[in-house]
Amino acid sequence: MKLYNQLTKKVEKFTPQDPNNVKIYTCGPTVYSFAHIGNLTSYIYWDLLVRTLYLHNYKVNRILNLTDVGHLTSDADDGEDKLEKGAKKEGKTVWEIADYYIEAFLKDFHALNLVEPTKICRATDYIKQDIELVDLLTEKGYTYETSDGIYFDTSKFKKYPDFARLDLENLKAGARVNFSSEKHNASDFAVWKFIREGENHAMRWDYLGRPGYPGWHLECATISHTELGLPLDIHTGGIDHIPVHHTNEIAEAEAAYDVKMSNFWTHCNFITIDGEKISKSLGNTFALSDLEEKGYHPLDFKLWVLQGHYQGERNFNFEDLSAAKNRRLHWRNRIAKLYQSPKNDEKNLAFRQVILDTVSNNLNSPIAFSLIDNTTEINLSDWQFIDELFGLNLILSSPDYTTELRDTIVARTAARAEKDFATADQIRDELAKKNITILDTPTGPIWQYLK
Ligand code: AMP
Ligand code: ZN
């Protein structure tokens, strides 16, 4: 297996520390609104990563975190807390907001048939560990206090710019113009924020004798350290995480625990919609439910995502989503046909190997998909393999279901032979309600999915 690694900026051979315990950490969503299709894209690619590892017979131990506290609207430690903002807008408490959107997120997760992480962790369950980490950093001389919080002094962590190839000189020049603060360096970031007199922040914990809350990046350092142990094998996220969130996670975890945080860091690129950034003001923050309302299945969207490579910029539009829907329908009807012509079901091992090799080469799902299109000799058990790898639920029919359908078709043929067209039409209409149509072919009638 080969994967791109942000640490080395190269595609590298992936070997886990322990094949029975491949440790993966995925940065999860901030739960203050419905996930939009851009957010969901990242989890679809990491699902492919996990499924590929399974087919290499690795055991995966994967943690996903839910940011239910302290993520500000800006990466620069100012701006509003996203959850507080959501709560204010919806007239709910921050805790209610978090619970509500966690449930919605998990619903999407299941609708996309994504493999469940080993454990899903809420940031607010790790405040004790966060405080321990801040204490450790302070003991080691990495922090300083300002009037609004405790900051990490990035000049003390020499490799700070390496991960994102940051140009610190440029950052400094920009900061001089843009804002004055008590920060020592433009790239320094809050590990703990104080809640000042009169400040209305509902989520608060006592530390150093005053109320406050953790900086955003802490949770990923403490959760991965607590739940998996460092170094991780793979840490995943979106490209937006590279310059700030992951750079800061590395600084915190490696400075505090004296250990490499992760051997691989893999990021997916962003999708745009009709060439535009996804943003509320453009009204294009489609959620999965919006696509369903327009007649698409969540797995049509999953297939659309996997049609592109995770590192490529993607542009979403409904025309392409319709093409993905048709491709999925076409594949399901190839399977339907196999059910109706039980021939040899010998495994096409060569085909499977090519598909697995292709995906194992830095998750090249688009090429794997064209191989599926261009190979006629794919048997039922090979489709099962395709389903295991991509999680597209292509095989929906069970043997019982197909026997029942065959009997229905026999009944329809018999009705037609007796010129009982009313019965034949009624059978056709009943099937249409189940999204099934009957095609009369030279070798007899066969059923197909309509959508
Ligand atoms: P957030 O809830 O903002 O932390 O985002 C959750 C995940 O979605 C992160 O991994 C982001 O990198 C990712 N993400 C956000 N917007 C997009 C987008 N337009 N395309 C792809 N991924 C995105
Ligand atoms: Zn993270």
PDB file of N, CA and C in Angstrom, residues 207-238:
ATOM      1  N   TYR A 207      -9.602  26.538  35.530  1.00  0.00           N
ATOM      2  CA  TYR A 207      -8.181  26.212  35.408  1.00  0.00           C
ATOM      3  C   TYR A 207      -7.413  27.443  35.863  1.00  0.00           C
ATOM      4  N   LEU A 208      -6.437  27.233  36.716  1.00  0.00           N
ATOM      5  CA  LEU A 208      -5.655  28.327  37.284  1.00  0.00           C
ATOM      6  C   LEU A 208      -6.556  29.341  38.006  1.00  0.00           C
ATOM      7  N   GLY A 209      -7.609  28.793  38.629  1.00  0.00           N
ATOM      8  CA  GLY A 209      -8.479  29.617  39.442  1.00  0.00           C
ATOM      9  C   GLY A 209      -9.418  30.544  38.684  1.00  0.00           C
ATOM     10  N   ARG A 210      -9.572  30.333  37.378  1.00  0.00           N
ATOM     11  CA  ARG A 210     -10.524  31.158  36.626  1.00  0.00           C
ATOM     12  C   ARG A 210     -11.158  30.351  35.510  1.00  0.00           C
ATOM     13  N   PRO A 211     -12.328  30.806  35.032  1.00  0.00           N
ATOM     14  CA  PRO A 211     -13.016  30.008  34.017  1.00  0.00           C
ATOM     15  C   PRO A 211     -12.366  30.152  32.634  1.00  0.00           C
ATOM     16  N   GLY A 212     -12.430  29.074  31.876  1.00  0.00           N
ATOM     17  CA  GLY A 212     -11.860  29.122  30.531  1.00  0.00           C
ATOM     18  C   GLY A 212     -12.259  27.888  29.740  1.00  0.00           C
ATOM     19  N   TYR A 213     -11.662  27.745  28.598  1.00  0.00           N
ATOM     20  CA  TYR A 213     -11.960  26.573  27.755  1.00  0.00           C
ATOM     21  C   TYR A 213     -10.737  26.285  26.870  1.00  0.00           C
ATOM     22  N   PRO A 214     -10.630  25.028  26.386  1.00  0.00           N
ATOM     23  CA  PRO A 214      -9.416  24.657  25.648  1.00  0.00           C
ATOM     24  C   PRO A 214      -9.367  25.266  24.255  1.00  0.00           C
ATOM     25  N   GLY A 215      -8.148  25.496  23.770  1.00  0.00           N
ATOM     26  CA  GLY A 215      -7.970  25.883  22.367  1.00  0.00           C
ATOM     27  C   GLY A 215      -8.329  24.694  21.487  1.00  0.00           C
ATOM     28  N   TRP A 216      -8.663  24.961  20.247  1.00  0.00           N
ATOM     29  CA  TRP A 216      -9.204  23.923  19.371  1.00  0.00           C
ATOM     30  C   TRP A 216      -8.278  22.716  19.178  1.00  0.00           C
ATOM     31  N   HIS A 217      -6.998  22.941  18.964  1.00  0.00           N
ATOM     32  CA  HIS A 217      -6.109  21.848  18.534  1.00  0.00           C
ATOM     33  C   HIS A 217      -5.816  20.834  19.618  1.00  0.00           C
ATOM     34  N   LEU A 218      -5.989  21.260  20.868  1.00  0.00           N
ATOM     35  CA  LEU A 218      -5.645  20.381  21.989  1.00  0.00           C
ATOM     36  C   LEU A 218      -6.345  19.044  21.920  1.00  0.00           C
ATOM     37  N   GLU A 219      -7.645  19.062  21.598  1.00  0.00           N
ATOM     38  CA  GLU A 219      -8.431  17.831  21.691  1.00  0.00           C
ATOM     39  C   GLU A 219      -7.837  16.715  20.837  1.00  0.00           C
ATOM     40  N   CYS A 220      -7.297  17.061  19.669  1.00  0.00           N
ATOM     41  CA  CYS A 220      -6.786  16.001  18.797  1.00  0.00           C
ATOM     42  C   CYS A 220      -5.484  15.433  19.346  1.00  0.00           C
ATOM     43  N   ALA A 221      -4.696  16.296  20.001  1.00  0.00           N
ATOM     44  CA  ALA A 221      -3.468  15.799  20.625  1.00  0.00           C
ATOM     45  C   ALA A 221      -3.819  14.885  21.803  1.00  0.00           C
ATOM     46  N   THR A 222      -4.744  15.324  22.647  1.00  0.00           N
ATOM     47  CA  THR A 222      -5.019  14.522  23.855  1.00  0.00           C
ATOM     48  C   THR A 222      -5.836  13.261  23.530  1.00  0.00           C
ATOM     49  N   ILE A 223      -6.807  13.378  22.621  1.00  0.00           N
ATOM     50  CA  ILE A 223      -7.628  12.191  22.322  1.00  0.00           C
ATOM     51  C   ILE A 223      -6.772  11.113  21.646  1.00  0.00           C
ATOM     52  N   SER A 224      -5.921  11.516  20.687  1.00  0.00           N
ATOM     53  CA  SER A 224      -5.131  10.498  19.995  1.00  0.00           C
ATOM     54  C   SER A 224      -4.113   9.869  20.954  1.00  0.00           C
ATOM     55  N   HIS A 225      -3.545  10.693  21.819  1.00  0.00           N
ATOM     56  CA  HIS A 225      -2.584  10.193  22.813  1.00  0.00           C
ATOM     57  C   HIS A 225      -3.261   9.227  23.789  1.00  0.00           C
ATOM     58  N   THR A 226      -4.462   9.615  24.266  1.00  0.00           N
ATOM     59  CA  THR A 226      -5.162   8.803  25.261  1.00  0.00           C
ATOM     60  C   THR A 226      -5.706   7.510  24.659  1.00  0.00           C
ATOM     61  N   GLU A 227      -6.337   7.628  23.504  1.00  0.00           N
ATOM     62  CA  GLU A 227      -7.077   6.482  22.956  1.00  0.00           C
ATOM     63  C   GLU A 227      -6.223   5.544  22.121  1.00  0.00           C
ATOM     64  N   LEU A 228      -5.216   6.077  21.426  1.00  0.00           N
ATOM     65  CA  LEU A 228      -4.450   5.227  20.509  1.00  0.00           C
ATOM     66  C   LEU A 228      -2.991   5.085  20.927  1.00  0.00           C
ATOM     67  N   GLY A 229      -2.459   6.101  21.549  1.00  0.00           N
ATOM     68  CA  GLY A 229      -1.022   6.118  21.853  1.00  0.00           C
ATOM     69  C   GLY A 229      -0.262   6.607  20.637  1.00  0.00           C
ATOM     70  N   LEU A 230       0.739   7.429  20.868  1.00  0.00           N
ATOM     71  CA  LEU A 230       1.510   8.000  19.748  1.00  0.00           C
ATOM     72  C   LEU A 230       2.825   7.230  19.603  1.00  0.00           C
ATOM     73  N   PRO A 231       3.411   7.161  18.413  1.00  0.00           N
ATOM     74  CA  PRO A 231       2.900   7.738  17.181  1.00  0.00           C
ATOM     75  C   PRO A 231       1.717   6.960  16.588  1.00  0.00           C
ATOM     76  N   LEU A 232       0.872   7.716  15.900  1.00  0.00           N
ATOM     77  CA  LEU A 232      -0.200   7.108  15.112  1.00  0.00           C
ATOM     78  C   LEU A 232       0.424   6.550  13.848  1.00  0.00           C
ATOM     79  N   ASP A 233      -0.330   5.668  13.167  1.00  0.00           N
ATOM     80  CA  ASP A 233       0.129   5.239  11.835  1.00  0.00           C
ATOM     81  C   ASP A 233      -0.291   6.256  10.784  1.00  0.00           C
ATOM     82  N   ILE A 234      -1.539   6.681  10.856  1.00  0.00           N
ATOM     83  CA  ILE A 234      -2.031   7.655   9.873  1.00  0.00           C
ATOM     84  C   ILE A 234      -2.936   8.665  10.573  1.00  0.00           C
ATOM     85  N   HIS A 235      -2.727   9.917  10.250  1.00  0.00           N
ATOM     86  CA  HIS A 235      -3.610  10.976  10.740  1.00  0.00           C
ATOM     87  C   HIS A 235      -4.234  11.602   9.493  1.00  0.00           C
ATOM     88  N   THR A 236      -5.560  11.692   9.458  1.00  0.00           N
ATOM     89  CA  THR A 236      -6.219  12.224   8.252  1.00  0.00           C
ATOM     90  C   THR A 236      -6.957  13.526   8.536  1.00  0.00           C
ATOM     91  N   GLY A 237      -7.168  14.277   7.468  1.00  0.00           N
ATOM     92  CA  GLY A 237      -7.929  15.525   7.577  1.00  0.00           C
ATOM     93  C   GLY A 237      -8.097  16.160   6.207  1.00  0.00           C
ATOM     94  N   GLY A 238      -8.543  17.409   6.203  1.00  0.00           N
ATOM     95  CA  GLY A 238      -8.683  18.146   4.947  1.00  0.00           C
ATOM     96  C   GLY A 238      -7.480  19.063   4.753  1.00  0.00           C
TER      97      GLY A 238
END
